[in-house]
């Protein structure tokens, strides 16, 4: 069934703020029900604005930081301190003092990056999956972690996570996660580590962050035909538990 919620905000800042509000709502619900909020966040350019919005006092005071654990849907196979790392924006926005001197709301131990210092991708993947089990994150019978909320960005080519068009990770029966060779068609050209899209269907909720004119064509294709996920893996987020946050520019040529 393809029935996500779609919201069209004015601009990228509106998307970040709507996403931050949705994160707080999901966190509050998860903590009330299970005592912990397992958030799986994303890379790309959009999350930094979302993290900043979460630090604004009116939101930060409503966020159950002490019960929040943060995971990553994918990462570049680079050291955490590398500016290409998907953890770098989170380190800068959530694990540091704010501009007005407020201390980080999160404990460093609540942030769980992919182990990119591992010798190779298979070791990194098995280590990360073991860390999830060890942290008590529930799993589906197929072995996918059940996150309370997964955030994804959408590539101009229709990718999400580090699952690019044509990737074997986009096929039925794909492993839970795997190393991904460096893409040649999209920057940065570095190898990745990524969950497969089954992590979206397994999650309690998903937010797709897709502002900007550069995503308009991909979104038009995604929303005009939900089949052939392998051609545009972000179609895996066309599910009832997902909310797509677009802006006026990215929604400009969406089918009605
Ligand atoms: C990555 C991402 C990737 C990203 C999209 C959208 O590691 O690059 O996880 O899937 O979310 O490419 O990126 P933007 O938000 O920068 O457009």
Coordinates of C-alpha atoms and ligand atoms in Angstrom, one line a residue:
X1 CA 0.0 0.0 0.0
X2 CA 1.5 3.4 -1.0
X3 CA 0.0 6.0 1.2
X4 CA 2.6 8.1 3.0
X5 CA 1.7 11.5 4.5
X6 CA 3.1 14.3 2.3
X7 CA 3.6 17.8 3.6
X8 CA 4.8 20.7 1.5
X9 CA 6.6 23.4 3.5
X10 CA 7.8 26.8 2.3
X11 CA 11.5 26.1 2.2
X12 CA 14.3 23.9 3.6
X13 CA 14.1 25.7 7.0
X14 CA 10.4 24.9 7.2
X15 CA 11.2 21.2 6.4
X16 CA 13.9 21.2 9.2
X17 CA 11.5 22.7 11.7
X18 CA 8.6 20.3 10.8
X19 CA 11.0 17.4 11.1
X20 CA 12.2 18.6 14.5
X21 CA 8.6 18.8 15.8
X22 CA 8.0 15.3 14.5
X23 CA 11.1 14.0 16.1
X24 CA 10.0 15.3 19.5
X25 CA 6.5 13.8 19.0
X26 CA 8.0 10.4 18.1
X27 CA 10.4 10.6 21.0
X28 CA 7.7 11.5 23.5
X29 CA 5.5 8.6 22.3
X30 CA 8.4 6.1 22.4
X31 CA 9.6 7.0 25.8
X32 CA 6.1 6.8 27.3
X33 CA 5.6 3.4 25.7
X34 CA 9.1 1.8 26.1
X35 CA 11.3 4.1 28.1
X36 CA 13.7 4.7 25.3
X37 CA 13.8 6.5 21.9
X38 CA 15.9 4.9 19.2
X39 CA 16.4 7.4 16.4
X40 CA 18.1 6.4 13.2
X41 CA 19.3 9.5 11.5
X42 CA 20.7 10.3 8.1
X43 CA 23.6 12.1 6.3
X44 CA 23.4 14.7 3.6
X45 CA 22.9 18.4 4.1
X46 CA 19.4 18.6 5.6
X47 CA 20.0 17.1 9.1
X48 CA 22.2 19.9 10.3
X49 CA 19.3 22.4 10.2
X50 CA 17.1 19.8 11.9
X51 CA 19.6 19.4 14.7
X52 CA 19.8 23.1 15.1
X53 CA 16.0 23.4 15.3
X54 CA 16.1 20.7 18.0
X55 CA 18.5 22.8 20.1
X56 CA 16.2 25.9 20.1
X57 CA 15.1 26.3 23.7
X58 CA 11.4 25.9 23.0
X59 CA 12.1 22.4 21.4
X60 CA 15.1 21.3 23.4
X61 CA 13.1 21.6 26.6
X62 CA 10.5 19.1 25.3
X63 CA 12.9 16.5 24.0
X64 CA 13.6 13.5 26.2
X65 CA 17.4 13.7 25.6
X66 CA 18.4 11.3 28.5
X67 CA 16.3 8.5 26.9
X68 CA 17.4 9.1 23.3
X69 CA 19.8 6.8 21.5
X70 CA 21.0 7.9 18.0
X71 CA 22.0 5.5 15.2
X72 CA 22.8 6.1 11.5
X73 CA 21.1 4.6 8.5
X74 CA 24.3 4.8 6.5
X75 CA 27.7 6.4 6.6
X76 CA 30.7 7.0 4.4
X77 CA 33.5 4.6 5.2
X78 CA 35.7 7.4 6.5
X79 CA 36.9 8.3 10.0
X80 CA 34.4 10.1 12.2
X81 CA 36.4 13.3 12.2
X82 CA 36.4 13.4 8.4
X83 CA 34.1 16.2 7.2
X84 CA 32.5 13.6 4.8
X85 CA 31.3 11.6 7.8
X86 CA 27.6 11.6 8.4
X87 CA 28.3 11.9 12.1
X88 CA 30.2 15.2 11.6
X89 CA 27.0 17.5 11.5
X90 CA 25.6 15.7 14.6
X91 CA 28.9 16.1 16.5
X92 CA 28.9 19.8 15.6
X93 CA 25.2 20.6 16.3
X94 CA 24.3 18.2 19.2
X95 CA 27.5 17.1 20.9
X96 CA 28.9 20.6 21.4
X97 CA 27.9 23.7 23.3
X98 CA 25.4 25.9 21.5
X99 CA 26.2 29.4 20.3
X100 CA 24.7 30.8 23.4
X101 CA 26.7 28.5 25.7
X102 CA 24.1 25.8 26.4
X103 CA 25.9 22.5 27.0
X104 CA 25.3 19.5 24.8
X105 CA 22.0 17.9 25.7
X106 CA 23.3 14.4 24.7
X107 CA 25.7 12.1 26.3
X108 CA 28.4 11.1 23.8
X109 CA 27.6 7.4 24.6
X110 CA 24.1 7.9 23.2
X111 CA 25.5 8.4 19.7
X112 CA 26.3 5.2 17.8
X113 CA 28.2 5.8 14.6
X114 CA 29.0 2.9 12.2
X115 CA 32.5 1.6 13.2
X116 CA 34.4 3.1 10.3
X117 CA 37.7 2.2 11.9
X118 CA 37.0 -1.5 11.3
X119 CA 39.3 -3.4 8.9
X120 CA 36.7 -3.9 6.2
X121 CA 33.0 -3.4 5.4
X122 CA 31.8 -6.9 6.5
X123 CA 33.5 -6.5 9.9
X124 CA 32.0 -3.0 10.3
X125 CA 28.5 -4.3 9.4
X126 CA 28.6 -7.3 11.7
X127 CA 30.0 -5.1 14.5
X128 CA 27.2 -2.5 14.1
X129 CA 24.5 -5.1 14.0
X130 CA 25.9 -6.7 17.1
X131 CA 26.0 -3.3 18.8
X132 CA 22.3 -2.8 18.0
X133 CA 21.4 -6.2 19.6
X134 CA 23.6 -5.5 22.6
X135 CA 21.8 -2.1 23.1
X136 CA 18.5 -3.9 23.3
X137 CA 17.0 -2.5 20.1
X138 CA 14.1 -4.8 19.1
X139 CA 14.4 -6.6 15.8
X140 CA 12.0 -8.1 13.2
X141 CA 12.1 -11.9 12.5
X142 CA 14.2 -11.0 9.4
X143 CA 16.8 -9.3 11.5
X144 CA 16.0 -5.7 10.8
X145 CA 16.3 -3.3 13.8
X146 CA 13.0 -1.7 14.7
X147 CA 13.8 2.0 15.1
X148 CA 11.2 4.3 16.6
X149 CA 12.0 6.8 13.8
X150 CA 14.2 6.6 10.7
X151 CA 15.2 9.8 9.0
X152 CA 16.2 9.6 5.3
X153 CA 17.3 12.2 2.7
X154 CA 16.4 11.7 -0.9
X155 CA 19.1 11.9 -3.6
X156 CA 18.5 13.7 -6.9
X157 CA 18.8 10.2 -8.5
X158 CA 16.1 8.8 -6.3
X159 CA 18.4 7.1 -3.8
X160 CA 18.0 7.0 0.0
X161 CA 20.3 5.7 2.6
X162 CA 23.4 4.6 0.5
X163 CA 21.2 2.5 -1.7
X164 CA 21.6 3.8 -5.2
X165 CA 19.5 3.0 -8.3
X166 CA 20.3 -0.5 -9.5
X167 CA 21.8 -1.5 -6.2
X168 CA 21.4 -5.2 -5.1
X169 CA 20.5 -3.7 -1.7
X170 CA 17.3 -2.5 -3.2
X171 CA 16.1 -6.0 -4.3
X172 CA 13.8 -8.2 -2.3
X173 CA 15.7 -10.5 0.1
X174 CA 18.7 -8.1 0.4
X175 CA 20.8 -8.4 3.5
X176 CA 19.9 -6.1 6.4
X177 CA 23.0 -4.0 5.8
X178 CA 26.2 -4.1 3.7
X179 CA 29.2 -2.3 2.4
X180 CA 28.5 -0.2 -0.7
X181 CA 31.1 0.5 -3.3
X182 CA 31.9 4.2 -3.9
X183 CA 29.3 5.6 -6.3
X184 CA 30.7 7.2 -9.4
X185 CA 27.6 9.2 -10.4
X186 CA 27.1 11.0 -7.1
X187 CA 29.4 12.8 -4.7
X188 CA 31.2 12.1 -2.5
X189 CA 32.9 9.2 -4.3
X190 CA 33.7 7.2 -1.2
X191 CA 32.6 3.7 -0.1
X192 CA 29.7 3.5 2.2
X193 CA 28.1 1.3 4.9
X194 CA 24.3 1.2 4.7
X195 CA 21.1 -0.5 5.8
X196 CA 19.0 -1.8 3.0
X197 CA 15.5 -0.3 2.6
X198 CA 13.9 -3.0 4.7
X199 CA 14.9 -0.9 7.6
X200 CA 12.2 1.6 6.6
X201 CA 9.3 -0.9 6.5
X202 CA 10.5 -2.3 9.9
X203 CA 10.6 1.1 11.6
X204 CA 7.7 2.5 13.7
X205 CA 7.9 5.8 11.7
X206 CA 9.9 7.3 8.8
X207 CA 10.5 10.9 7.8
X208 CA 11.8 11.6 4.3
X209 CA 13.5 15.0 4.1
X210 CA 13.4 16.3 0.6
X211 CA 13.7 20.1 0.2
X212 CA 15.2 21.8 -2.8
X213 CA 14.7 22.1 -6.6
X214 CA 17.4 19.5 -7.2
X215 CA 15.0 16.8 -6.0
X216 CA 11.9 17.9 -8.0
X217 CA 12.4 15.5 -10.9
X218 CA 13.2 12.5 -8.6
X219 CA 10.1 13.2 -6.5
X220 CA 7.9 13.5 -9.6
X221 CA 9.2 10.1 -10.7
X222 CA 8.9 8.5 -7.3
X223 CA 5.3 9.7 -6.8
X224 CA 4.1 8.9 -10.3
X225 CA 4.9 5.2 -10.0
X226 CA 5.5 3.3 -6.8
X227 CA 6.8 0.2 -8.6
X228 CA 10.4 -0.7 -9.6
X229 CA 11.9 0.3 -6.3
X230 CA 15.3 -0.7 -7.6
X231 CA 15.2 2.2 -10.1
X232 CA 14.6 4.7 -7.3
X233 CA 15.2 3.1 -4.0
X234 CA 13.5 6.0 -2.1
X235 CA 10.2 4.5 -3.3
X236 CA 10.7 2.1 -0.4
X237 CA 9.5 5.0 1.8
X238 CA 6.1 5.1 0.0
X239 CA 4.5 3.5 3.1
X240 CA 1.8 4.5 5.5
X241 CA 4.2 5.0 8.4
X242 CA 6.2 7.6 6.4
X243 CA 5.9 11.4 6.3
X244 CA 7.5 13.1 3.3
X245 CA 8.5 16.7 4.0
X246 CA 8.9 18.6 0.8
X247 CA 9.2 22.3 0.1
X248 CA 7.7 24.4 -2.6
X249 CA 10.7 23.9 -4.9
X250 CA 11.0 20.2 -4.6
X251 CA 7.2 19.7 -5.0
X252 CA 7.0 22.0 -8.0
X253 CA 6.3 19.2 -10.6
X254 CA 4.7 16.6 -8.4
X255 CA 1.8 14.7 -10.0
X256 CA -1.5 16.0 -8.5
Ligands
LIG1 C1 24.5 10.2 2.4 C2 23.1 10.0 2.7 C3 22.2 10.2 1.5 C4 21.5 11.6 1.6 C5 20.9 12.0 0.3 C6 20.3 13.4 0.4 O1 25.3 9.6 3.1 O2 24.8 10.9 1.4 O3 22.6 9.3 3.7 O4 21.2 9.2 1.3 O5 20.6 11.6 2.6 O6 21.9 12.0 -0.7 O7 21.3 14.3 0.8 P1 20.9 15.9 0.9 O8 20.0 16.0 2.1 O9 22.3 16.5 1.1 O10 20.3 16.3 -0.3

